[in-house]
Amino acid sequence: MPDGNGLTLLEKLKEMHKRENVIILSAKDSIEDKVLGLELGADDYLPKPFHLVELNARIKSVIRRHRQEGENTIKYGNIEVIPDKFRVLVNEKEIELNRKEYDILVYFMIRPGRLVNKNTLAESVWGDHIDQVDNFDFIYAQIKNLRKRLKEAGATPELKAVYGFGYKMIIE
C-alpha cells in the first residue's frame, strides 16, 4: 500500500479530509495486514481469492453504512426499515413483505427521490442473471404488490412509475 513517499493512499485521503468508502482487495490475508488496513481507515478488507457475491454484499454493506451514517435503521417518511432484522414498519406497525418486495423497498429507501431505471433495479435486486430474461413482468408484479402493501399500511412515500424509464420513491 505505501507509495514512493511512504504514504498510503488511505493516509492521503485522510490528509485531504475525504470520506470515501474503501474496501481493500488484497492477496495478503494475515491478520496484521487486515488490522493495518482497517486502522488506516478502510471500511472493509477482503483477501483474495473471493467470490463476487461476497464482494457485492460487502459493497452494499459499506454503501448502506455510509448512507445511514451509522444508524441501524433506514427512515423515509413514515416508513422505517430495520435491515438487521429484515423488518419494515409503517407508522410504527410492522408490515409483512416477501424477500423481493423487501429488497425493492430497501433499494428505494436508500435512494429517495432518485429516478431508477427498471434495468438497474432488476440487476440490483435480482443479480447478474437478469440479462437472461425476456421481459420485466416479474418486476411489475413485485412493484404492484409492494405498492399495495404500503398503501394499505398508510405509508406516505409512494413508488411512482415514470413511463418508459422506471420508478422513483417520493412523498407528495
CSV table of C-alpha atoms in Angstrom, one decimal:
chain,number,residue,atom,x,y,z
A,1,MET,CA,0.0,0.0,0.0
A,2,PRO,CA,2.8,2.5,0.6
A,3,ASP,CA,3.7,4.7,-2.4
A,4,GLY,CA,7.2,6.2,-3.2
A,5,ASN,CA,6.8,8.8,-0.4
A,6,GLY,CA,6.0,6.2,2.3
A,7,LEU,CA,2.4,7.4,2.5
A,8,THR,CA,-0.5,5.1,1.8
A,9,LEU,CA,-3.5,6.1,-0.4
A,10,LEU,CA,-5.6,5.9,2.7
A,11,GLU,CA,-3.4,8.3,4.6
A,12,LYS,CA,-3.5,10.7,1.6
A,13,LEU,CA,-7.3,10.5,1.6
A,14,LYS,CA,-7.3,11.2,5.4
A,15,GLU,CA,-5.0,14.2,4.9
A,16,MET,CA,-7.3,15.6,2.2
A,17,HIS,CA,-10.3,15.2,4.7
A,18,LYS,CA,-12.0,12.9,2.2
A,19,ARG,CA,-14.7,10.5,3.4
A,20,GLU,CA,-14.5,8.0,0.5
A,21,ASN,CA,-15.6,4.4,1.0
A,22,VAL,CA,-12.7,2.0,0.7
A,23,ILE,CA,-12.7,-1.8,0.5
A,24,ILE,CA,-9.2,-3.3,0.3
A,25,LEU,CA,-8.9,-6.3,-2.0
A,26,SER,CA,-5.5,-7.9,-1.3
A,27,ALA,CA,-3.6,-11.1,-1.8
A,28,LYS,CA,-2.3,-10.5,1.7
A,29,ASP,CA,-4.5,-12.2,4.2
A,30,SER,CA,-2.6,-12.1,7.5
A,31,ILE,CA,-4.4,-10.7,10.5
A,32,GLU,CA,-1.7,-8.0,10.8
A,33,ASP,CA,-2.4,-6.8,7.2
A,34,LYS,CA,-6.2,-6.8,7.8
A,35,VAL,CA,-5.9,-4.8,11.0
A,36,LEU,CA,-3.4,-2.3,9.5
A,37,GLY,CA,-5.8,-1.7,6.5
A,38,LEU,CA,-8.8,-1.2,8.8
A,39,GLU,CA,-6.8,1.0,11.2
A,40,LEU,CA,-5.6,3.2,8.3
A,41,GLY,CA,-9.3,3.9,7.5
A,42,ALA,CA,-10.5,1.2,5.1
A,43,ASP,CA,-14.2,0.3,5.6
A,44,ASP,CA,-13.6,-3.4,4.8
A,45,TYR,CA,-10.8,-5.8,3.9
A,46,LEU,CA,-11.3,-8.7,1.6
A,47,PRO,CA,-8.4,-11.1,0.9
A,48,LYS,CA,-8.1,-12.9,-2.4
A,49,PRO,CA,-9.4,-15.3,-3.6
A,50,PHE,CA,-13.0,-14.2,-3.0
A,51,HIS,CA,-16.4,-14.8,-4.6
A,52,LEU,CA,-18.0,-11.9,-6.5
A,53,VAL,CA,-21.2,-12.5,-4.5
A,54,GLU,CA,-19.3,-11.8,-1.3
A,55,LEU,CA,-17.7,-8.6,-2.8
A,56,ASN,CA,-21.1,-7.5,-3.9
A,57,ALA,CA,-22.5,-8.0,-0.4
A,58,ARG,CA,-19.6,-6.1,1.2
A,59,ILE,CA,-20.0,-3.2,-1.2
A,60,LYS,CA,-23.7,-3.0,-0.4
A,61,SER,CA,-22.9,-3.1,3.3
A,62,VAL,CA,-20.4,-0.3,3.0
A,63,ILE,CA,-22.8,1.9,1.0
A,64,ARG,CA,-25.6,1.1,3.4
A,65,ARG,CA,-23.5,2.1,6.4
A,66,HIS,CA,-22.3,5.3,4.7
A,67,ARG,CA,-25.8,6.4,3.6
A,68,GLN,CA,-27.3,5.7,7.0
A,69,GLU,CA,-24.4,7.5,8.8
A,70,GLY,CA,-24.0,4.6,11.2
A,71,GLU,CA,-27.7,4.3,12.0
A,72,ASN,CA,-29.3,0.8,12.3
A,73,THR,CA,-32.5,1.9,10.6
A,74,ILE,CA,-33.4,3.5,7.3
A,75,LYS,CA,-36.2,6.0,7.5
A,76,TYR,CA,-38.1,7.9,4.8
A,77,GLY,CA,-41.5,9.5,5.6
A,78,ASN,CA,-43.4,7.2,7.9
A,79,ILE,CA,-41.6,4.1,6.7
A,80,GLU,CA,-38.8,2.6,8.8
A,81,VAL,CA,-36.7,-0.4,7.8
A,82,ILE,CA,-34.6,-2.3,10.2
A,83,PRO,CA,-32.1,-4.2,8.0
A,84,ASP,CA,-30.5,-6.3,10.8
A,85,LYS,CA,-33.9,-7.9,11.4
A,86,PHE,CA,-35.5,-7.7,8.0
A,87,ARG,CA,-38.4,-5.7,9.5
A,88,VAL,CA,-40.5,-2.9,7.9
A,89,LEU,CA,-42.6,-0.6,10.0
A,90,VAL,CA,-45.2,1.9,8.7
A,91,ASN,CA,-46.4,4.3,11.4
A,92,GLU,CA,-44.6,2.0,13.9
A,93,LYS,CA,-46.6,-1.0,12.9
A,94,GLU,CA,-44.9,-3.9,11.3
A,95,ILE,CA,-45.9,-5.0,7.8
A,96,GLU,CA,-45.1,-8.3,6.1
A,97,LEU,CA,-43.2,-8.3,2.8
A,98,ASN,CA,-41.8,-11.1,0.8
A,99,ARG,CA,-38.0,-11.1,0.2
A,100,LYS,CA,-38.1,-9.3,-3.2
A,101,GLU,CA,-40.6,-6.7,-2.0
A,102,TYR,CA,-38.3,-6.0,0.9
A,103,ASP,CA,-35.2,-5.8,-1.3
A,104,ILE,CA,-37.0,-3.4,-3.7
A,105,LEU,CA,-38.2,-1.2,-0.8
A,106,VAL,CA,-34.7,-1.0,0.7
A,107,TYR,CA,-33.2,-0.2,-2.7
A,108,PHE,CA,-35.6,2.8,-3.0
A,109,MET,CA,-35.4,3.8,0.7
A,110,ILE,CA,-31.6,4.5,0.4
A,111,ARG,CA,-32.3,6.4,-2.9
A,112,PRO,CA,-35.4,8.5,-2.1
A,113,GLY,CA,-36.5,10.8,-4.9
A,114,ARG,CA,-34.0,9.2,-7.3
A,115,LEU,CA,-35.3,8.0,-10.7
A,116,VAL,CA,-34.3,4.3,-11.1
A,117,ASN,CA,-34.2,2.6,-14.4
A,118,LYS,CA,-36.0,-0.8,-14.4
A,119,ASN,CA,-32.9,-2.5,-15.8
A,120,THR,CA,-30.8,-1.1,-12.9
A,121,LEU,CA,-33.4,-2.1,-10.4
A,122,ALA,CA,-33.6,-5.6,-11.8
A,123,GLU,CA,-29.8,-6.0,-11.8
A,124,SER,CA,-29.5,-4.8,-8.2
A,125,VAL,CA,-32.3,-6.8,-6.8
A,126,TRP,CA,-32.2,-10.0,-8.9
A,127,GLY,CA,-28.5,-10.2,-9.6
A,128,ASP,CA,-26.2,-10.9,-12.5
A,129,HIS,CA,-28.5,-13.4,-14.4
A,130,ILE,CA,-31.1,-10.7,-15.2
A,131,ASP,CA,-29.8,-10.3,-18.7
A,132,GLN,CA,-31.3,-13.7,-19.5
A,133,VAL,CA,-34.9,-12.7,-19.0
A,134,ASP,CA,-37.3,-11.8,-21.9
A,135,ASN,CA,-39.3,-9.2,-20.1
A,136,PHE,CA,-39.8,-7.3,-16.9
A,137,ASP,CA,-43.2,-8.7,-15.9
A,138,PHE,CA,-41.7,-10.1,-12.6
A,139,ILE,CA,-40.6,-6.6,-11.6
A,140,TYR,CA,-44.0,-5.1,-12.4
A,141,ALA,CA,-45.7,-7.8,-10.3
A,142,GLN,CA,-43.4,-7.2,-7.3
A,143,ILE,CA,-43.8,-3.4,-7.5
A,144,LYS,CA,-47.6,-3.7,-7.8
A,145,ASN,CA,-47.7,-5.9,-4.6
A,146,LEU,CA,-45.3,-3.6,-2.7
A,147,ARG,CA,-47.3,-0.5,-3.6
A,148,LYS,CA,-50.5,-2.3,-2.4
A,149,ARG,CA,-49.0,-3.3,0.9
A,150,LEU,CA,-47.5,0.2,1.5
A,151,LYS,CA,-50.8,1.9,0.6
A,152,GLU,CA,-52.8,-0.5,2.9
A,153,ALA,CA,-50.4,0.3,5.8
A,154,GLY,CA,-50.8,4.1,5.2
A,155,ALA,CA,-47.3,4.8,4.0
A,156,THR,CA,-46.6,8.4,3.0
A,157,PRO,CA,-43.9,7.7,0.5
A,158,GLU,CA,-45.1,6.2,-2.8
A,159,LEU,CA,-43.4,4.3,-5.6
A,160,LYS,CA,-44.2,6.3,-8.7
A,161,ALA,CA,-43.8,4.9,-12.2
A,162,VAL,CA,-42.0,7.1,-14.7
A,163,TYR,CA,-43.4,6.0,-18.1
A,164,GLY,CA,-40.8,4.4,-20.3
A,165,PHE,CA,-38.0,4.6,-17.8
A,166,GLY,CA,-38.6,3.1,-14.3
A,167,TYR,CA,-39.6,4.2,-10.8
A,168,LYS,CA,-38.9,6.6,-8.0
A,169,MET,CA,-40.0,6.8,-4.4
A,170,ILE,CA,-41.4,10.2,-3.4
A,171,ILE,CA,-43.5,11.9,-0.7
A,172,GLU,CA,-46.2,14.1,-2.1
